[in-house]
Amino acid sequence: MNTNEILSKVRKIEIKTRGLSSNIFAGQYHSAFKGRGMAFSEVREYQFGDDIRDIDWNVTARFHRPYVKVFEEERELTVMLMVDVSGSLAFGSQKQEKREMVTEIAATIAFSAIQNNDKIGVIFFSDHIEKFIPPKKGKKHILYIIRTLLDFHPESNRTDISQAVETLTRMQKRRCTAFLLSDFYQQKPFLKELQICNRKHDIVAIQVYDLRDRELPNIGLMRVRDAETGHEQYLDTSSSRVRDSYRRRWQERQERLKETFSHSGIDSVSISTADDYVKHLMMLFKQRS
């Protein structure tokens, strides 16, 4: 894309996603993510109705009556986007490519963040960290992020989610809310890294997939190419056995992914490029409220 094309796309995405952030997500975002970052304030005597999980047992033992820890909501949240830029995202058989939908979702979250006076940063990753944008505030910063999302050319086509997650754990010292946006098109497990990171931060996984990732059309002999490895092969899609095998592999991969998120204790959502991502994000936010 040339400069004018990029600026035109940035403007279109800004108009669409800023409107969504203002009109739809404003309250949902705040209730879903504000209050997740809590700072210790003081200790006071237990009062009827207090959450027993907040009891400070050391102080309680010292004074022989129950005391609770009081927390205050941190005024400012740091939001990190971990964006997969590997080769498999540059595919779409529906309204748009997976990468285009990831860009729109990332932009929507970014505008929601700045409207709540939060900082936002980005980690672009393939099988290594491609680019790091430190967290900052402001519309100028958001537009820079969107421009980068639209015109980013990764060095590698492969994926290693562990790299992104480990980098966030290591680089982000204070607790943050992090959105992991990917099609999760990799075989290598990343459960351990995700568990460690989610103990320190609040991770939300957003999977974007295409219907052709899930199911093959019945169109006869078809040449398919793995966008990450470059491997090509022919599939006889007229064979129900071939289509069933393809669908089964997708289902097995989704089950492994669901288990990984469940065992890591993180919230997640799967969105098809044929879907309305707004509806799915609203459901995710409500689930967390």
mmCIF file with all atom_site columns, N, CA and C in Angstrom, residues 1-54:
data_model
loop_
_atom_site.group_PDB
_atom_site.id
_atom_site.type_symbol
_atom_site.label_atom_id
_atom_site.label_alt_id
_atom_site.label_comp_id
_atom_site.label_asym_id
_atom_site.label_entity_id
_atom_site.label_seq_id
_atom_site.pdbx_PDB_ins_code
_atom_site.Cartn_x
_atom_site.Cartn_y
_atom_site.Cartn_z
_atom_site.occupancy
_atom_site.B_iso_or_equiv
_atom_site.pdbx_formal_charge
_atom_site.auth_seq_id
_atom_site.auth_comp_id
_atom_site.auth_asym_id
_atom_site.auth_atom_id
_atom_site.pdbx_PDB_model_num
ATOM 1   N N  . MET A 1 1  ? 0.836   -1.203  0.000  1.00 0.00 ? 1  MET A N  1
ATOM 2   C CA . MET A 1 1  ? 0.000   0.000   0.000  1.00 0.00 ? 1  MET A CA 1
ATOM 3   C C  . MET A 1 1  ? 0.872   1.256   0.000  1.00 0.00 ? 1  MET A C  1
ATOM 4   N N  . ASN A 1 2  ? 0.448   2.255   -0.789 1.00 0.00 ? 2  ASN A N  1
ATOM 5   C CA . ASN A 1 2  ? 1.176   3.516   -0.743 1.00 0.00 ? 2  ASN A CA 1
ATOM 6   C C  . ASN A 1 2  ? 0.659   4.356   0.428  1.00 0.00 ? 2  ASN A C  1
ATOM 7   N N  . THR A 1 3  ? 1.303   5.490   0.639  1.00 0.00 ? 3  THR A N  1
ATOM 8   C CA . THR A 1 3  ? 0.976   6.327   1.804  1.00 0.00 ? 3  THR A CA 1
ATOM 9   C C  . THR A 1 3  ? -0.484  6.781   1.811  1.00 0.00 ? 3  THR A C  1
ATOM 10  N N  . ASN A 1 4  ? -0.993  7.195   0.647  1.00 0.00 ? 4  ASN A N  1
ATOM 11  C CA . ASN A 1 4  ? -2.383  7.670   0.579  1.00 0.00 ? 4  ASN A CA 1
ATOM 12  C C  . ASN A 1 4  ? -3.385  6.560   0.895  1.00 0.00 ? 4  ASN A C  1
ATOM 13  N N  . GLU A 1 5  ? -3.097  5.332   0.404  1.00 0.00 ? 5  GLU A N  1
ATOM 14  C CA . GLU A 1 5  ? -3.974  4.190   0.682  1.00 0.00 ? 5  GLU A CA 1
ATOM 15  C C  . GLU A 1 5  ? -3.990  3.871   2.176  1.00 0.00 ? 5  GLU A C  1
ATOM 16  N N  . ILE A 1 6  ? -2.812  3.926   2.783  1.00 0.00 ? 6  ILE A N  1
ATOM 17  C CA . ILE A 1 6  ? -2.702  3.650   4.223  1.00 0.00 ? 6  ILE A CA 1
ATOM 18  C C  . ILE A 1 6  ? -3.490  4.687   5.019  1.00 0.00 ? 6  ILE A C  1
ATOM 19  N N  . LEU A 1 7  ? -3.302  5.974   4.671  1.00 0.00 ? 7  LEU A N  1
ATOM 20  C CA . LEU A 1 7  ? -4.002  7.044   5.393  1.00 0.00 ? 7  LEU A CA 1
ATOM 21  C C  . LEU A 1 7  ? -5.517  6.922   5.234  1.00 0.00 ? 7  LEU A C  1
ATOM 22  N N  . SER A 1 8  ? -5.961  6.541   4.027  1.00 0.00 ? 8  SER A N  1
ATOM 23  C CA . SER A 1 8  ? -7.390  6.348   3.785  1.00 0.00 ? 8  SER A CA 1
ATOM 24  C C  . SER A 1 8  ? -7.942  5.218   4.641  1.00 0.00 ? 8  SER A C  1
ATOM 25  N N  . LYS A 1 9  ? -7.205  4.099   4.722  1.00 0.00 ? 9  LYS A N  1
ATOM 26  C CA . LYS A 1 9  ? -7.643  2.957   5.539  1.00 0.00 ? 9  LYS A CA 1
ATOM 27  C C  . LYS A 1 9  ? -7.623  3.307   7.020  1.00 0.00 ? 9  LYS A C  1
ATOM 28  N N  . VAL A 1 10 ? -6.595  4.028   7.446  1.00 0.00 ? 10 VAL A N  1
ATOM 29  C CA . VAL A 1 10 ? -6.512  4.463   8.847  1.00 0.00 ? 10 VAL A CA 1
ATOM 30  C C  . VAL A 1 10 ? -7.749  5.276   9.208  1.00 0.00 ? 10 VAL A C  1
ATOM 31  N N  . ARG A 1 11 ? -8.122  6.200   8.305  1.00 0.00 ? 11 ARG A N  1
ATOM 32  C CA . ARG A 1 11 ? -9.277  7.071   8.552  1.00 0.00 ? 11 ARG A CA 1
ATOM 33  C C  . ARG A 1 11 ? -10.565 6.260   8.670  1.00 0.00 ? 11 ARG A C  1
ATOM 34  N N  . LYS A 1 12 ? -10.759 5.291   7.753  1.00 0.00 ? 12 LYS A N  1
ATOM 35  C CA . LYS A 1 12 ? -11.964 4.453   7.787  1.00 0.00 ? 12 LYS A CA 1
ATOM 36  C C  . LYS A 1 12 ? -12.034 3.649   9.081  1.00 0.00 ? 12 LYS A C  1
ATOM 37  N N  . ILE A 1 13 ? -10.913 3.055   9.468  1.00 0.00 ? 13 ILE A N  1
ATOM 38  C CA . ILE A 1 13 ? -10.887 2.260   10.702 1.00 0.00 ? 13 ILE A CA 1
ATOM 39  C C  . ILE A 1 13 ? -11.096 3.141   11.915 1.00 0.00 ? 13 ILE A C  1
ATOM 40  N N  . GLU A 1 14 ? -10.503 4.344   11.889 1.00 0.00 ? 14 GLU A N  1
ATOM 41  C CA . GLU A 1 14 ? -10.676 5.269   13.014 1.00 0.00 ? 14 GLU A CA 1
ATOM 42  C C  . GLU A 1 14 ? -12.145 5.640   13.190 1.00 0.00 ? 14 GLU A C  1
ATOM 43  N N  . ILE A 1 15 ? -12.821 5.983   12.084 1.00 0.00 ? 15 ILE A N  1
ATOM 44  C CA . ILE A 1 15 ? -14.239 6.380   12.152 1.00 0.00 ? 15 ILE A CA 1
ATOM 45  C C  . ILE A 1 15 ? -15.090 5.236   12.702 1.00 0.00 ? 15 ILE A C  1
ATOM 46  N N  . LYS A 1 16 ? -14.869 4.031   12.173 1.00 0.00 ? 16 LYS A N  1
ATOM 47  C CA . LYS A 1 16 ? -15.685 2.886   12.587 1.00 0.00 ? 16 LYS A CA 1
ATOM 48  C C  . LYS A 1 16 ? -15.412 2.487   14.032 1.00 0.00 ? 16 LYS A C  1
ATOM 49  N N  . THR A 1 17 ? -14.138 2.303   14.374 1.00 0.00 ? 17 THR A N  1
ATOM 50  C CA . THR A 1 17 ? -13.808 1.750   15.695 1.00 0.00 ? 17 THR A CA 1
ATOM 51  C C  . THR A 1 17 ? -13.946 2.778   16.811 1.00 0.00 ? 17 THR A C  1
ATOM 52  N N  . ARG A 1 18 ? -13.688 4.056   16.501 1.00 0.00 ? 18 ARG A N  1
ATOM 53  C CA . ARG A 1 18 ? -13.868 5.073   17.543 1.00 0.00 ? 18 ARG A CA 1
ATOM 54  C C  . ARG A 1 18 ? -15.339 5.212   17.879 1.00 0.00 ? 18 ARG A C  1
ATOM 55  N N  . GLY A 1 19 ? -16.203 5.109   16.851 1.00 0.00 ? 19 GLY A N  1
ATOM 56  C CA . GLY A 1 19 ? -17.641 5.155   17.095 1.00 0.00 ? 19 GLY A CA 1
ATOM 57  C C  . GLY A 1 19 ? -18.108 3.993   17.950 1.00 0.00 ? 19 GLY A C  1
ATOM 58  N N  . LEU A 1 20 ? -17.595 2.803   17.660 1.00 0.00 ? 20 LEU A N  1
ATOM 59  C CA . LEU A 1 20 ? -17.951 1.628   18.464 1.00 0.00 ? 20 LEU A CA 1
ATOM 60  C C  . LEU A 1 20 ? -17.511 1.818   19.904 1.00 0.00 ? 20 LEU A C  1
ATOM 61  N N  . SER A 1 21 ? -16.292 2.319   20.073 1.00 0.00 ? 21 SER A N  1
ATOM 62  C CA . SER A 1 21 ? -15.753 2.514   21.424 1.00 0.00 ? 21 SER A CA 1
ATOM 63  C C  . SER A 1 21 ? -16.581 3.513   22.210 1.00 0.00 ? 21 SER A C  1
ATOM 64  N N  . SER A 1 22 ? -17.006 4.596   21.523 1.00 0.00 ? 22 SER A N  1
ATOM 65  C CA . SER A 1 22 ? -17.765 5.654   22.216 1.00 0.00 ? 22 SER A CA 1
ATOM 66  C C  . SER A 1 22 ? -19.180 5.213   22.554 1.00 0.00 ? 22 SER A C  1
ATOM 67  N N  . ASN A 1 23 ? -19.862 4.632   21.572 1.00 0.00 ? 23 ASN A N  1
ATOM 68  C CA . ASN A 1 23 ? -21.302 4.383   21.706 1.00 0.00 ? 23 ASN A CA 1
ATOM 69  C C  . ASN A 1 23 ? -21.667 3.031   22.313 1.00 0.00 ? 23 ASN A C  1
ATOM 70  N N  . ILE A 1 24 ? -20.817 2.034   22.104 1.00 0.00 ? 24 ILE A N  1
ATOM 71  C CA . ILE A 1 24 ? -21.184 0.680   22.510 1.00 0.00 ? 24 ILE A CA 1
ATOM 72  C C  . ILE A 1 24 ? -20.342 0.174   23.676 1.00 0.00 ? 24 ILE A C  1
ATOM 73  N N  . PHE A 1 25 ? -19.017 0.353   23.564 1.00 0.00 ? 25 PHE A N  1
ATOM 74  C CA . PHE A 1 25 ? -18.131 -0.305  24.521 1.00 0.00 ? 25 PHE A CA 1
ATOM 75  C C  . PHE A 1 25 ? -17.771 0.524   25.745 1.00 0.00 ? 25 PHE A C  1
ATOM 76  N N  . ALA A 1 26 ? -18.105 1.814   25.728 1.00 0.00 ? 26 ALA A N  1
ATOM 77  C CA . ALA A 1 26 ? -17.625 2.695   26.803 1.00 0.00 ? 26 ALA A CA 1
ATOM 78  C C  . ALA A 1 26 ? -17.893 2.126   28.191 1.00 0.00 ? 26 ALA A C  1
ATOM 79  N N  . GLY A 1 27 ? -19.167 1.870   28.502 1.00 0.00 ? 27 GLY A N  1
ATOM 80  C CA . GLY A 1 27 ? -19.513 1.342   29.828 1.00 0.00 ? 27 GLY A CA 1
ATOM 81  C C  . GLY A 1 27 ? -19.065 -0.087  30.017 1.00 0.00 ? 27 GLY A C  1
ATOM 82  N N  . GLN A 1 28 ? -19.202 -0.908  28.964 1.00 0.00 ? 28 GLN A N  1
ATOM 83  C CA . GLN A 1 28 ? -18.827 -2.315  29.061 1.00 0.00 ? 28 GLN A CA 1
ATOM 84  C C  . GLN A 1 28 ? -17.338 -2.478  29.328 1.00 0.00 ? 28 GLN A C  1
ATOM 85  N N  . TYR A 1 29 ? -16.521 -1.701  28.615 1.00 0.00 ? 29 TYR A N  1
ATOM 86  C CA . TYR A 1 29 ? -15.070 -1.778  28.800 1.00 0.00 ? 29 TYR A CA 1
ATOM 87  C C  . TYR A 1 29 ? -14.701 -1.428  30.236 1.00 0.00 ? 29 TYR A C  1
ATOM 88  N N  . HIS A 1 30 ? -15.301 -0.333  30.724 1.00 0.00 ? 30 HIS A N  1
ATOM 89  C CA . HIS A 1 30 ? -14.962 0.127   32.072 1.00 0.00 ? 30 HIS A CA 1
ATOM 90  C C  . HIS A 1 30 ? -15.290 -0.935  33.122 1.00 0.00 ? 30 HIS A C  1
ATOM 91  N N  . SER A 1 31 ? -16.496 -1.495  33.044 1.00 0.00 ? 31 SER A N  1
ATOM 92  C CA . SER A 1 31 ? -16.902 -2.474  34.056 1.00 0.00 ? 31 SER A CA 1
ATOM 93  C C  . SER A 1 31 ? -16.154 -3.798  33.904 1.00 0.00 ? 31 SER A C  1
ATOM 94  N N  . ALA A 1 32 ? -15.715 -4.110  32.671 1.00 0.00 ? 32 ALA A N  1
ATOM 95  C CA . ALA A 1 32 ? -15.029 -5.382  32.441 1.00 0.00 ? 32 ALA A CA 1
ATOM 96  C C  . ALA A 1 32 ? -13.573 -5.344  32.873 1.00 0.00 ? 32 ALA A C  1
ATOM 97  N N  . PHE A 1 33 ? -12.931 -4.160  32.774 1.00 0.00 ? 33 PHE A N  1
ATOM 98  C CA . PHE A 1 33 ? -11.494 -4.116  33.027 1.00 0.00 ? 33 PHE A CA 1
ATOM 99  C C  . PHE A 1 33 ? -11.074 -3.175  34.140 1.00 0.00 ? 33 PHE A C  1
ATOM 100 N N  . LYS A 1 34 ? -11.848 -2.145  34.394 1.00 0.00 ? 34 LYS A N  1
ATOM 101 C CA . LYS A 1 34 ? -11.536 -1.302  35.541 1.00 0.00 ? 34 LYS A CA 1
ATOM 102 C C  . LYS A 1 34 ? -11.799 -2.084  36.823 1.00 0.00 ? 34 LYS A C  1
ATOM 103 N N  . GLY A 1 35 ? -10.977 -1.866  37.798 1.00 0.00 ? 35 GLY A N  1
ATOM 104 C CA . GLY A 1 35 ? -11.146 -2.584  39.056 1.00 0.00 ? 35 GLY A CA 1
ATOM 105 C C  . GLY A 1 35 ? -10.367 -3.877  39.071 1.00 0.00 ? 35 GLY A C  1
ATOM 106 N N  . ARG A 1 36 ? -9.845  -4.296  37.901 1.00 0.00 ? 36 ARG A N  1
ATOM 107 C CA . ARG A 1 36 ? -8.992  -5.490  37.864 1.00 0.00 ? 36 ARG A CA 1
ATOM 108 C C  . ARG A 1 36 ? -7.615  -5.130  38.402 1.00 0.00 ? 36 ARG A C  1
ATOM 109 N N  . GLY A 1 37 ? -7.241  -3.864  38.164 1.00 0.00 ? 37 GLY A N  1
ATOM 110 C CA . GLY A 1 37 ? -5.981  -3.412  38.739 1.00 0.00 ? 37 GLY A CA 1
ATOM 111 C C  . GLY A 1 37 ? -6.269  -2.730  40.056 1.00 0.00 ? 37 GLY A C  1
ATOM 112 N N  . MET A 1 38 ? -5.940  -3.375  41.165 1.00 0.00 ? 38 MET A N  1
ATOM 113 C CA . MET A 1 38 ? -6.264  -2.838  42.475 1.00 0.00 ? 38 MET A CA 1
ATOM 114 C C  . MET A 1 38 ? -4.991  -2.632  43.288 1.00 0.00 ? 38 MET A C  1
ATOM 115 N N  . ALA A 1 39 ? -4.930  -1.512  43.973 1.00 0.00 ? 39 ALA A N  1
ATOM 116 C CA . ALA A 1 39 ? -3.769  -1.208  44.808 1.00 0.00 ? 39 ALA A CA 1
ATOM 117 C C  . ALA A 1 39 ? -4.168  -1.248  46.285 1.00 0.00 ? 39 ALA A C  1
ATOM 118 N N  . PHE A 1 40 ? -3.308  -1.836  47.125 1.00 0.00 ? 40 PHE A N  1
ATOM 119 C CA . PHE A 1 40 ? -3.570  -1.924  48.555 1.00 0.00 ? 40 PHE A CA 1
ATOM 120 C C  . PHE A 1 40 ? -3.608  -0.524  49.164 1.00 0.00 ? 40 PHE A C  1
ATOM 121 N N  . SER A 1 41 ? -4.627  -0.269  50.006 1.00 0.00 ? 41 SER A N  1
ATOM 122 C CA . SER A 1 41 ? -4.782  1.054   50.598 1.00 0.00 ? 41 SER A CA 1
ATOM 123 C C  . SER A 1 41 ? -4.532  1.032   52.108 1.00 0.00 ? 41 SER A C  1
ATOM 124 N N  . GLU A 1 42 ? -5.292  0.183   52.842 1.00 0.00 ? 42 GLU A N  1
ATOM 125 C CA . GLU A 1 42 ? -5.176  0.177   54.301 1.00 0.00 ? 42 GLU A CA 1
ATOM 126 C C  . GLU A 1 42 ? -5.806  -1.104  54.857 1.00 0.00 ? 42 GLU A C  1
ATOM 127 N N  . VAL A 1 43 ? -5.701  -1.237  56.188 1.00 0.00 ? 43 VAL A N  1
ATOM 128 C CA . VAL A 1 43 ? -6.367  -2.331  56.901 1.00 0.00 ? 43 VAL A CA 1
ATOM 129 C C  . VAL A 1 43 ? -7.361  -1.712  57.871 1.00 0.00 ? 43 VAL A C  1
ATOM 130 N N  . ARG A 1 44 ? -8.582  -2.288  57.934 1.00 0.00 ? 44 ARG A N  1
ATOM 131 C CA . ARG A 1 44 ? -9.561  -1.805  58.904 1.00 0.00 ? 44 ARG A CA 1
ATOM 132 C C  . ARG A 1 44 ? -10.311 -3.000  59.477 1.00 0.00 ? 44 ARG A C  1
ATOM 133 N N  . GLU A 1 45 ? -11.060 -2.736  60.568 1.00 0.00 ? 45 GLU A N  1
ATOM 134 C CA . GLU A 1 45 ? -11.810 -3.816  61.194 1.00 0.00 ? 45 GLU A CA 1
ATOM 135 C C  . GLU A 1 45 ? -12.887 -4.357  60.268 1.00 0.00 ? 45 GLU A C  1
ATOM 136 N N  . TYR A 1 46 ? -13.116 -5.644  60.369 1.00 0.00 ? 46 TYR A N  1
ATOM 137 C CA . TYR A 1 46 ? -14.133 -6.314  59.552 1.00 0.00 ? 46 TYR A CA 1
ATOM 138 C C  . TYR A 1 46 ? -15.518 -5.739  59.859 1.00 0.00 ? 46 TYR A C  1
ATOM 139 N N  . GLN A 1 47 ? -16.297 -5.499  58.810 1.00 0.00 ? 47 GLN A N  1
ATOM 140 C CA . GLN A 1 47 ? -17.675 -5.037  58.963 1.00 0.00 ? 47 GLN A CA 1
ATOM 141 C C  . GLN A 1 47 ? -18.604 -6.037  58.278 1.00 0.00 ? 47 GLN A C  1
ATOM 142 N N  . PHE A 1 48 ? -19.820 -6.125  58.769 1.00 0.00 ? 48 PHE A N  1
ATOM 143 C CA . PHE A 1 48 ? -20.785 -7.055  58.185 1.00 0.00 ? 48 PHE A CA 1
ATOM 144 C C  . PHE A 1 48 ? -20.924 -6.801  56.683 1.00 0.00 ? 48 PHE A C  1
ATOM 145 N N  . GLY A 1 49 ? -20.824 -7.852  55.906 1.00 0.00 ? 49 GLY A N  1
ATOM 146 C CA . GLY A 1 49 ? -20.947 -7.728  54.453 1.00 0.00 ? 49 GLY A CA 1
ATOM 147 C C  . GLY A 1 49 ? -19.613 -7.713  53.731 1.00 0.00 ? 49 GLY A C  1
ATOM 148 N N  . ASP A 1 50 ? -18.499 -7.551  54.467 1.00 0.00 ? 50 ASP A N  1
ATOM 149 C CA . ASP A 1 50 ? -17.171 -7.581  53.837 1.00 0.00 ? 50 ASP A CA 1
ATOM 150 C C  . ASP A 1 50 ? -16.884 -8.978  53.283 1.00 0.00 ? 50 ASP A C  1
ATOM 151 N N  . ASP A 1 51 ? -16.116 -9.035  52.230 1.00 0.00 ? 51 ASP A N  1
ATOM 152 C CA . ASP A 1 51 ? -15.715 -10.306 51.625 1.00 0.00 ? 51 ASP A CA 1
ATOM 153 C C  . ASP A 1 51 ? -14.670 -10.972 52.522 1.00 0.00 ? 51 ASP A C  1
ATOM 154 N N  . ILE A 1 52 ? -14.947 -12.190 52.962 1.00 0.00 ? 52 ILE A N  1
ATOM 155 C CA . ILE A 1 52 ? -14.017 -12.871 53.885 1.00 0.00 ? 52 ILE A CA 1
ATOM 156 C C  . ILE A 1 52 ? -12.666 -13.148 53.215 1.00 0.00 ? 52 ILE A C  1
ATOM 157 N N  . ARG A 1 53 ? -12.642 -13.119 51.863 1.00 0.00 ? 53 ARG A N  1
ATOM 158 C CA . ARG A 1 53 ? -11.372 -13.354 51.162 1.00 0.00 ? 53 ARG A CA 1
ATOM 159 C C  . ARG A 1 53 ? -10.399 -12.199 51.366 1.00 0.00 ? 53 ARG A C  1
ATOM 160 N N  . ASP A 1 54 ? -10.921 -11.036 51.843 1.00 0.00 ? 54 ASP A N  1
ATOM 161 C CA . ASP A 1 54 ? -10.068 -9.868  52.068 1.00 0.00 ? 54 ASP A CA 1
ATOM 162 C C  . ASP A 1 54 ? -9.522  -9.810  53.496 1.00 0.00 ? 54 ASP A C  1
#
